[in-house]
Coordinates of C-alpha atoms and ligand atoms in Angstrom, one line a residue:
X1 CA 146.9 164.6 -37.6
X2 CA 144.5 162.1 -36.8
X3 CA 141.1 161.5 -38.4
X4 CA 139.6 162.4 -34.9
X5 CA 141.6 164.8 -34.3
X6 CA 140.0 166.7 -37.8
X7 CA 136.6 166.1 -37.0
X8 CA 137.0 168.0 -33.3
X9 CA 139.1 170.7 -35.0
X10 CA 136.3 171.1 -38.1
X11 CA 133.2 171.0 -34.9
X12 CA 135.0 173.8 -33.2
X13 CA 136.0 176.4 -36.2
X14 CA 131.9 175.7 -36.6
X15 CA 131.1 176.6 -33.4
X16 CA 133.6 179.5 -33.4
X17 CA 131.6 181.1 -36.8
X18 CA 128.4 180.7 -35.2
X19 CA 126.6 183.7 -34.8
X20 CA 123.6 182.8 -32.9
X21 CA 121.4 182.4 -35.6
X22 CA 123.5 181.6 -38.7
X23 CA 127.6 180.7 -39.2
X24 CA 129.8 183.5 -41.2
X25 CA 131.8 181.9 -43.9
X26 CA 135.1 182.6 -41.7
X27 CA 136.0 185.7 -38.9
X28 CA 136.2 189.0 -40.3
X29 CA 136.7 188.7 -44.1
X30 CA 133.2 187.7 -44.4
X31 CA 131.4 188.8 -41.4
X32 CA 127.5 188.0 -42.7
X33 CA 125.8 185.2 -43.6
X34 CA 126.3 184.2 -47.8
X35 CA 123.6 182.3 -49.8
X36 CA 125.9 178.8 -50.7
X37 CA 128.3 178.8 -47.8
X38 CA 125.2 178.4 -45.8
X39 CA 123.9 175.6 -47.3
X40 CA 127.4 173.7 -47.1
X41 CA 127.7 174.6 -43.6
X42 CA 124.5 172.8 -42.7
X43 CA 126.4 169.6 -43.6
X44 CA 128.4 170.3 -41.0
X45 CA 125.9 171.1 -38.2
X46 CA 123.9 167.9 -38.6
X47 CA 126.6 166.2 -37.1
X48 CA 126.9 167.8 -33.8
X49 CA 123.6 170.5 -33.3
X50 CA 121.7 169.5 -36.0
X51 CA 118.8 172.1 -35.1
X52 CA 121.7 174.8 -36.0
X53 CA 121.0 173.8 -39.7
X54 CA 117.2 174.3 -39.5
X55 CA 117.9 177.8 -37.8
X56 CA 120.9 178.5 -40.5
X57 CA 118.5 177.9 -43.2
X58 CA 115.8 179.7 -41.9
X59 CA 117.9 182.7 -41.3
X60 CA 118.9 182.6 -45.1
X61 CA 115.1 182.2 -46.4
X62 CA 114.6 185.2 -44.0
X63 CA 116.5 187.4 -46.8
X64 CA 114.5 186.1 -49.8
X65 CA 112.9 188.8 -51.7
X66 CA 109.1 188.6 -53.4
X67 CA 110.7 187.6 -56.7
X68 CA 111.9 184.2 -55.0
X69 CA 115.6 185.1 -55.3
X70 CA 117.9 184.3 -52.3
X71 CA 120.7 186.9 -51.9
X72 CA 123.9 186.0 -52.0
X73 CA 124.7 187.8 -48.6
X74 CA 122.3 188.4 -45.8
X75 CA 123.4 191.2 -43.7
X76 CA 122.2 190.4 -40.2
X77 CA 124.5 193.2 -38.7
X78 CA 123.3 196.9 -39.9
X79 CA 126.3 198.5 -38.2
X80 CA 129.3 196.3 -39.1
X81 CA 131.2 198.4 -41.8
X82 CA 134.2 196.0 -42.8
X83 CA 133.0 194.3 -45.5
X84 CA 132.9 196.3 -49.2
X85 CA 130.0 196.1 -50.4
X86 CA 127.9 196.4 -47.5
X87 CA 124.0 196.9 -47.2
X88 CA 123.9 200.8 -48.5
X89 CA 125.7 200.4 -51.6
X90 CA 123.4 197.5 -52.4
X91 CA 120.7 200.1 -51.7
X92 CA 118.3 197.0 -52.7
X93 CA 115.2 199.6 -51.7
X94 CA 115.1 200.1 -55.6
X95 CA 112.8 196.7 -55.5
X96 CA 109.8 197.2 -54.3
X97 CA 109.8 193.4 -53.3
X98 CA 113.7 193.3 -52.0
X99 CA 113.7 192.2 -48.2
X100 CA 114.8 195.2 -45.9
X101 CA 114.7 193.1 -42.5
X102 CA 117.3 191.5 -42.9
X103 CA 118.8 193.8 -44.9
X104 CA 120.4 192.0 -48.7
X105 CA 122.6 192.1 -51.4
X106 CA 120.8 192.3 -55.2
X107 CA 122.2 189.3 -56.3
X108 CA 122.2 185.6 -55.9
X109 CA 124.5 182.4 -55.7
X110 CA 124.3 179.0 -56.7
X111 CA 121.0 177.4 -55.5
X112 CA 122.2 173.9 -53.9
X113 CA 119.5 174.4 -50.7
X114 CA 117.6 171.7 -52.8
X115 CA 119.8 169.2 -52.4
X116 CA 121.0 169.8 -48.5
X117 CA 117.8 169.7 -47.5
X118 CA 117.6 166.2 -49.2
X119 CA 120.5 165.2 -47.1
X120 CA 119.5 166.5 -44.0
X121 CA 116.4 164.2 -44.2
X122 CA 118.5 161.3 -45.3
X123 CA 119.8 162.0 -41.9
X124 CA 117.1 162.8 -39.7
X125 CA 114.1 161.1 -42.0
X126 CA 111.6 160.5 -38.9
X127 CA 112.3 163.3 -36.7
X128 CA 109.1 165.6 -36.3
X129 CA 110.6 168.9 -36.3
X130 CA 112.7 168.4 -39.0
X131 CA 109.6 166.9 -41.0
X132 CA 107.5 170.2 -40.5
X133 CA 111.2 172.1 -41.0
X134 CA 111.1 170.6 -44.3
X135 CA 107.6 171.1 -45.2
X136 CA 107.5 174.3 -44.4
X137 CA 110.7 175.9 -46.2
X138 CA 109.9 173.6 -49.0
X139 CA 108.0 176.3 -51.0
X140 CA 110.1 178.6 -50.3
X141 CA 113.0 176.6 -51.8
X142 CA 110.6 176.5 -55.1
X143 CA 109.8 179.7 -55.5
X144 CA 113.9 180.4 -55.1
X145 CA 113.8 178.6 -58.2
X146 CA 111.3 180.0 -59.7
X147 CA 112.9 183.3 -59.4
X148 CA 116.1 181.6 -62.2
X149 CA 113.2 180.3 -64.6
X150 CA 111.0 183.7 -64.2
X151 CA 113.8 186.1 -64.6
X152 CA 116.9 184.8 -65.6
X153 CA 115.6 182.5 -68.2
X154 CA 114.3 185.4 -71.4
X155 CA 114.2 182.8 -74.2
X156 CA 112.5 180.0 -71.9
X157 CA 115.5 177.6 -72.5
X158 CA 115.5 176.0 -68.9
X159 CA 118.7 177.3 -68.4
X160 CA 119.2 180.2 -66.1
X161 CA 121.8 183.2 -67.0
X162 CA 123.7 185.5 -64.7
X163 CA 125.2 189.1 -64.9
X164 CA 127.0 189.3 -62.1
X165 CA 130.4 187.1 -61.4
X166 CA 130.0 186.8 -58.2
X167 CA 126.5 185.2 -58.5
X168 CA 128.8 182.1 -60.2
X169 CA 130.4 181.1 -57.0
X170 CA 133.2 181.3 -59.6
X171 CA 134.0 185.5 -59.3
X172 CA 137.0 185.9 -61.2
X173 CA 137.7 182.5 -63.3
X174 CA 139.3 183.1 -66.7
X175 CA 135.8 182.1 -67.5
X176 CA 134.3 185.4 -67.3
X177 CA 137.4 187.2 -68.4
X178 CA 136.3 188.0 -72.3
X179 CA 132.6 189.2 -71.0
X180 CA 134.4 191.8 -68.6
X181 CA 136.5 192.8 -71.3
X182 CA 133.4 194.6 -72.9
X183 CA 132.5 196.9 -70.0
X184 CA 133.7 200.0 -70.4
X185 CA 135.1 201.3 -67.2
X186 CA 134.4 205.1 -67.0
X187 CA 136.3 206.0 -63.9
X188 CA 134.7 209.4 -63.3
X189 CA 131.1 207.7 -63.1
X190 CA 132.2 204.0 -61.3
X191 CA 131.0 205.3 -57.8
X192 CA 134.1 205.5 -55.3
X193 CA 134.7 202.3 -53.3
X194 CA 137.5 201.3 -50.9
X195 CA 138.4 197.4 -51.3
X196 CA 138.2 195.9 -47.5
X197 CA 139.3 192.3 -48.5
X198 CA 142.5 193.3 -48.9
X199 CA 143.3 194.3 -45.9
X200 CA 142.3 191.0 -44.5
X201 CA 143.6 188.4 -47.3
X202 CA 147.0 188.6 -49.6
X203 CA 146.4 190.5 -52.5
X204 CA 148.2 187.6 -54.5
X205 CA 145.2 185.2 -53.4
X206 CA 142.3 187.9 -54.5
X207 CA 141.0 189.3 -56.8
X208 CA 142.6 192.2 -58.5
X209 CA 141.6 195.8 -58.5
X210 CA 140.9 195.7 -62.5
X211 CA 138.0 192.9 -61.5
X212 CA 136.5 194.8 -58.9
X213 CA 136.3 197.9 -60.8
X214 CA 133.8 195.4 -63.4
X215 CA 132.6 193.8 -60.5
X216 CA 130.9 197.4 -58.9
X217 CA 130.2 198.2 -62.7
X218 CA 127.8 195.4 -62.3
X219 CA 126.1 195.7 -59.1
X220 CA 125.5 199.3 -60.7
X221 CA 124.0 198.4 -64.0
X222 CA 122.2 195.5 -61.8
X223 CA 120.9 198.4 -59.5
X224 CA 120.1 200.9 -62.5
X225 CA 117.4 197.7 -63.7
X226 CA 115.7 197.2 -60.0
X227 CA 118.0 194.1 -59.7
X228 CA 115.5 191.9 -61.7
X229 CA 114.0 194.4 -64.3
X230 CA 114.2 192.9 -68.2
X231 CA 116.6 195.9 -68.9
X232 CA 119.4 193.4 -67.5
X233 CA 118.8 190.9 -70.5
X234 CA 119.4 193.8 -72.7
X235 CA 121.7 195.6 -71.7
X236 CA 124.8 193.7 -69.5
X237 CA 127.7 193.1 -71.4
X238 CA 127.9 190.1 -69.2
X239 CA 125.3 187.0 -69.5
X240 CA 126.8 184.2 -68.9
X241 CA 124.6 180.5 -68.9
X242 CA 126.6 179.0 -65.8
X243 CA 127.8 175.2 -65.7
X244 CA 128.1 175.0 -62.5
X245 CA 124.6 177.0 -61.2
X246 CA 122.8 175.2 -63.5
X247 CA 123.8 172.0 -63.1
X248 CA 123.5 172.8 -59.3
X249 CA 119.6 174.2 -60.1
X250 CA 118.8 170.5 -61.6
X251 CA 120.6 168.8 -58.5
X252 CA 118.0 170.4 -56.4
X253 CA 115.1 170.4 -58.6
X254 CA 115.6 166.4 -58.5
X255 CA 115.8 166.4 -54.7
X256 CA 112.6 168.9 -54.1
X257 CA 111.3 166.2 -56.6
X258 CA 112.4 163.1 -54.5
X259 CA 111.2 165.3 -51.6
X260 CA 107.7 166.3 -52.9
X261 CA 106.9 163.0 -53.6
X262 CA 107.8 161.3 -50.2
X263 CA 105.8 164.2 -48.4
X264 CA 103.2 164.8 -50.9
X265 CA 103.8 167.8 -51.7
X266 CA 103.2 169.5 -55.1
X267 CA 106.5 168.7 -57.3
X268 CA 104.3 169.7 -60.9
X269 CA 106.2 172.8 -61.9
X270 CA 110.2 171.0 -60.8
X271 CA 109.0 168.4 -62.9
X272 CA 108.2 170.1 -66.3
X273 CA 111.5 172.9 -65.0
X274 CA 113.3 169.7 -64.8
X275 CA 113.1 168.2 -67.9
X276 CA 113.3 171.0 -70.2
X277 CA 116.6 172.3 -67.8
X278 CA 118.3 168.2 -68.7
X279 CA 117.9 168.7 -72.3
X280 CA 118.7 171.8 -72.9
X281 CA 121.9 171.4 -70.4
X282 CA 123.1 168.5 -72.2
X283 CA 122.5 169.6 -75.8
X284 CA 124.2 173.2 -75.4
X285 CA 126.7 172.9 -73.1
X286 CA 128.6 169.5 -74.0
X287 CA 131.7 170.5 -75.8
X288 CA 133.0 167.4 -78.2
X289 CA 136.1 168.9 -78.6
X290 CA 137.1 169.9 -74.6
X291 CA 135.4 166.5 -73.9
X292 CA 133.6 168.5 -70.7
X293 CA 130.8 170.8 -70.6
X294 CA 131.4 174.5 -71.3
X295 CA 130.1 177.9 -69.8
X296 CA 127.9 179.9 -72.3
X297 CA 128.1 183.0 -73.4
X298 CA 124.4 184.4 -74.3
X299 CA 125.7 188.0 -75.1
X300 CA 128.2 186.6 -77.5
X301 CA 125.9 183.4 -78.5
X302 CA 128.8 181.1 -78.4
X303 CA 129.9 178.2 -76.0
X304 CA 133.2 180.0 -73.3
X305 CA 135.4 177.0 -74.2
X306 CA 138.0 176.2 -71.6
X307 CA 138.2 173.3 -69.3
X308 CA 137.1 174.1 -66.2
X309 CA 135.6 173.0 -62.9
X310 CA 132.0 173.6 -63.5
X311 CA 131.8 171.4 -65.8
X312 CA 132.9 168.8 -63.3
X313 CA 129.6 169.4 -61.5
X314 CA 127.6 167.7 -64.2
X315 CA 128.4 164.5 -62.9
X316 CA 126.9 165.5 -58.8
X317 CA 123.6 166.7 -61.1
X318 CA 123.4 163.4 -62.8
X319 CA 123.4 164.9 -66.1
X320 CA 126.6 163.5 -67.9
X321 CA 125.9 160.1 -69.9
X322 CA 127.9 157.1 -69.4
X323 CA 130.5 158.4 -72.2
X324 CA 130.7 162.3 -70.8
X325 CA 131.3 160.9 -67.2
X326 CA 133.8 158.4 -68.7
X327 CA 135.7 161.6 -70.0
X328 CA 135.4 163.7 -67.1
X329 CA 137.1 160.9 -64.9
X330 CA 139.8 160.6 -67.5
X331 CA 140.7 163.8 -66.9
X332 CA 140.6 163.8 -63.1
X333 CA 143.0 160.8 -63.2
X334 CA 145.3 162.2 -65.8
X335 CA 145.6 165.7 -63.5
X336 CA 146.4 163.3 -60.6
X337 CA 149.1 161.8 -62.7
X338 CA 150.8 164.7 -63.3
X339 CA 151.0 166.2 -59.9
X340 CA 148.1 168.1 -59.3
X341 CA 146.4 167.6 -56.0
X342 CA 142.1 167.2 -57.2
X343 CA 140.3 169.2 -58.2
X344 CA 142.1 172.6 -59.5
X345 CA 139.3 175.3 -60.2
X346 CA 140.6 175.5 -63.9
X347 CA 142.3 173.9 -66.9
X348 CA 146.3 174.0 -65.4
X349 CA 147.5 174.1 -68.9
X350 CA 145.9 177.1 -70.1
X351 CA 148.2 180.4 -69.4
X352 CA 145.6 182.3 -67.4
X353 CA 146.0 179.7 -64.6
X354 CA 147.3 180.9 -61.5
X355 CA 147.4 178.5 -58.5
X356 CA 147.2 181.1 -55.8
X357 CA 144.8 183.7 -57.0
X358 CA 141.1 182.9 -56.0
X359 CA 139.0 181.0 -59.0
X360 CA 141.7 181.0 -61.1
X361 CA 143.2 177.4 -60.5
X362 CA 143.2 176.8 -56.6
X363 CA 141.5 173.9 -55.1
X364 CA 138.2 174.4 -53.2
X365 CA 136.5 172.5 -50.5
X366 CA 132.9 172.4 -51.5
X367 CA 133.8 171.4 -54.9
X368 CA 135.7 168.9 -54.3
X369 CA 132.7 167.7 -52.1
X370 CA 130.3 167.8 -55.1
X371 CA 132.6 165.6 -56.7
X372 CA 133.7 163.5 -54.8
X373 CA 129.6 162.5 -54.9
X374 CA 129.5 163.1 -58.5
X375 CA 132.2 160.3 -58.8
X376 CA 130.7 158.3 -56.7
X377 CA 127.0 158.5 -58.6
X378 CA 129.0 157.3 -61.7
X379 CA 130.7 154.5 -59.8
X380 CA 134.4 155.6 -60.3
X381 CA 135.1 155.1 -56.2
X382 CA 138.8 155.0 -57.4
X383 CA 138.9 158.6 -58.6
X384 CA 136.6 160.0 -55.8
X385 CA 138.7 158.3 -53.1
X386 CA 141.5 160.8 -54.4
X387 CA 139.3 163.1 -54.3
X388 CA 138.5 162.7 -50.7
X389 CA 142.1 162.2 -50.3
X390 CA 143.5 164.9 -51.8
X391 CA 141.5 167.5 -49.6
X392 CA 142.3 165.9 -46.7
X393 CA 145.8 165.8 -46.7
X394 CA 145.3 169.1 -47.5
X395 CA 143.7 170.6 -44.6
X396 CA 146.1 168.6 -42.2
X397 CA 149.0 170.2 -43.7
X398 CA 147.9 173.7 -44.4
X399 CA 144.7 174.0 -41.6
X400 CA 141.5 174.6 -42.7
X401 CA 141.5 177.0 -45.5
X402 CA 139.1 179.0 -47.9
X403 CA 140.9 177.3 -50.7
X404 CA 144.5 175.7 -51.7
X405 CA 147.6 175.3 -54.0
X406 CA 146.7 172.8 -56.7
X407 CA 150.4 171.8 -58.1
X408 CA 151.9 169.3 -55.1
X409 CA 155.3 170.3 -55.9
X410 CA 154.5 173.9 -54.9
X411 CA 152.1 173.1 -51.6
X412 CA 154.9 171.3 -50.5
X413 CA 156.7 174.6 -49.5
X414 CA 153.2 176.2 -48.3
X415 CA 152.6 175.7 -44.7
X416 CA 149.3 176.8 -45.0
X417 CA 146.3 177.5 -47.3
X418 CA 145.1 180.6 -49.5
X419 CA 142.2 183.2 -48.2
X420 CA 140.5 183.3 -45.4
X421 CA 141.1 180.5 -42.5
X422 CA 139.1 178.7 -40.1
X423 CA 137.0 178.4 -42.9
X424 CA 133.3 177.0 -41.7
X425 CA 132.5 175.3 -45.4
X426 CA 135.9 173.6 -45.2
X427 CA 135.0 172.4 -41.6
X428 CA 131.8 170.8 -42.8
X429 CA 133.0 169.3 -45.7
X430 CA 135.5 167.6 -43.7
X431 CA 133.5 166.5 -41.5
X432 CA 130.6 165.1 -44.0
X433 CA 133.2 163.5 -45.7
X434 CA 135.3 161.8 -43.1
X435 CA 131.7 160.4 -42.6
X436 CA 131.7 158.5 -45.8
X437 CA 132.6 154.6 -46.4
X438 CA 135.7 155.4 -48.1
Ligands
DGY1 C1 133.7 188.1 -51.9 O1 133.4 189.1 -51.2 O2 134.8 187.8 -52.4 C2 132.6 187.2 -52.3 O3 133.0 186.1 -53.0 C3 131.6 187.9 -53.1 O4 130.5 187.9 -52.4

């Protein structure tokens, strides 16, 4: 498939999830509009309806709660019932200040509106509604952060924790698997729940039923505290200091900084998050020893050591010195030597990886998306043109995919990808990067 030909196939899947107002993830498996597939997505519209971004963006701020946080899914649609959980389980009218039109999940996701909205303006830097766009979702974007400082940050560390594994991006890495092991699943309480992703996607490729038993334990505890009450800090068995969320969290903070400064607006509090956020990421999350950064685990005060694809994301944030990113493009280039298509979600030599199932090893679009511009921060244009590479050949061979089989050997049989398809982050991160030099 041509390079042309990608770009028209990645416009239309775009236009195909557009929902007059916002872009679902894909058809059906994830019929509403989620908190970081948005922001993604808007890469993809600033190539061809660029004003689809602006409205995308505003239709997620339009779910953000008094507390600042951004939900992870916005249900536009009241009535649509396929999705598990929908709006009434969430029952987010425990929070006084939850948003009820649109109706939300209790949760977040990785904030990386920051950062698009930096790019956007890269792209459109004189155009006057995107100026007074910017200025006017700009506080709104702070106080989104504010919301991980305020509430998810107890001992005022400047590093934000979350409870739930689906706020990670990352829902059922290996990661997480040693903080799920201390819930104690009481069947007769867990409230009764019928899985709906299944029905749409192959089991293989999602998560299993053991997971979502933990995950609906959470939401339920989460609930139980008003989704942001202090009760959370004491009591989930789960708290978990993300790589990737906070190194996304810094990315952002730097471009509402960069932004602030170009539109004079006020940039005093990302400045002081900012600086305490650096240090702190870089002194307790750096693992000698893995030669990467590492998750941590707050409950059980210790560093989650495995090798993992967060970690990679400390090189898009700018936080790795010369010597981390050195290490982390070792290891990219020594996966690629062994037959791994970039990036695989976690450490292929550890026996919990699986290639197929979800977070636990497959390759995903948006990551490798951060990377590739991680790589490219640090000057390693070798590694990040495999990078680019890599996903590409991808998606012409297997389509346009929620995520993909990391070992070549087995893709090779695979005639398409894992999860959902027509995927609409996939489409814009094809067509962002087919837009780069190399
Ligand atoms: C899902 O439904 O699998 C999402 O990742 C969680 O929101």
């Amino acid at each position: 498939m041509l390079y042309q030909d990608l770009a028209e196939e990645a416009e239309q899947i775009l236009r195909l999830n557009w929902r007059d107002g916002f872009t679902v993830p894909t058809n059906k498996l994830y019929p509403f509009q989620w908190n970081w597939d948005s922001g993604f997505t808007c890469l993809g519209h600033a190539y061809f309806e660029p004003k689809w971004a602006i409205r995308e963006l505003n239709s997620l701020f339009s779910g953000q709660w008094e507390n600042g946080m951004i939900p992870h899914i916005i249900f536009h649609s009241e009535t649509e019932t396929s999705y598990f959980p929908n709006h009434d389980f969430w029952n987010t009218t425990v929070n006084p200040g939850a948003q009820q039109k649109p109706k939300t999940s209790g949760i977040t996701q990785p904030p990386v509106h920051g950062f698009i909205l930096e790019k956007l303006l890269a792209k459109f830097p004189n155009d006057g509604a995107f100026l007074a766009f910017v200025k006017a979702i700009f506080p709104k974007v702070v106080h989104s952060h504010r919301f991980f400082y305020t509430y998810r940050d107890p001992k005022r560390e400047g590093l934000a924790f979350l409870y739930h594994p689906w706020e990670t991006g990352r829902d059922n890495s290996p990661l997480w698997d040693e903080s799920n092991a201390r819930i104690q699943i009481d069947k007769s309480t867990l409230p009764a729940y019928t899985r709906q992703d299944t029905k749409l996607a192959d089991k293989k490729e999602r998560p299993t039923s053991d997971q979502y038993d933990r995950f609906v334990y959470m939401l339920e505890l989460g609930k139980r505290h008003q989704y942001d009450g202090e009760g959370i800090f004491e009591e989930s068995p789960v708290l978990l200091q993300d790589t990737l969320t906070n190194a996304v969290l810094i990315q952002s903070n730097q471009s509402l900084i960069r932004i602030g400064e170009r539109l004079g607006l006020d940039t005093g509090e990302l400045k002081e998050w900012q600086a305490q956020s650096v240090k702190s990421f870089r002194e307790k999350l750096w693992n000698e020893n893995l030669a990467t950064f590492t998750c941590y685990d707050l409950r059980k005060e210790a560093q989650i050591e495995y090798k993992e694809i967060g970690g990679l994301t400390a090189l898009s944030a700018e936080i790795a010195t010369k010597d981390q990113a050195d290490k982390l493009n070792d290891y990219l280039n020594d996966l690629h030597n062994r037959g791994y298509y970039l990036c695989p979600s976690f450490d292929v030599d550890d026996p919990l990886f699986d290639s197929k199932r979800y977070w636990r090893g497959p390759i995903w679009p948006q990551m490798n998306w951060l990377i590739y511009e991680g790589l490219q921060h640090y000057g390693f244009s070798a590694t990040a043109k495999i990078v680019k590479e890599d996903f590409l050949e991808l998606i012409t061979k297997q389509g346009f995919y929620e995520y993909f089989e990391a070992q070549k050997s087995v893709a090779a049989q695979l005639d398409k990808g894992y999860g959902g398809g027509q995927f609409s982050w996939t489409s814009a991160c094809v067509l962002d990067l087919l837009h780069k030099d190399q």
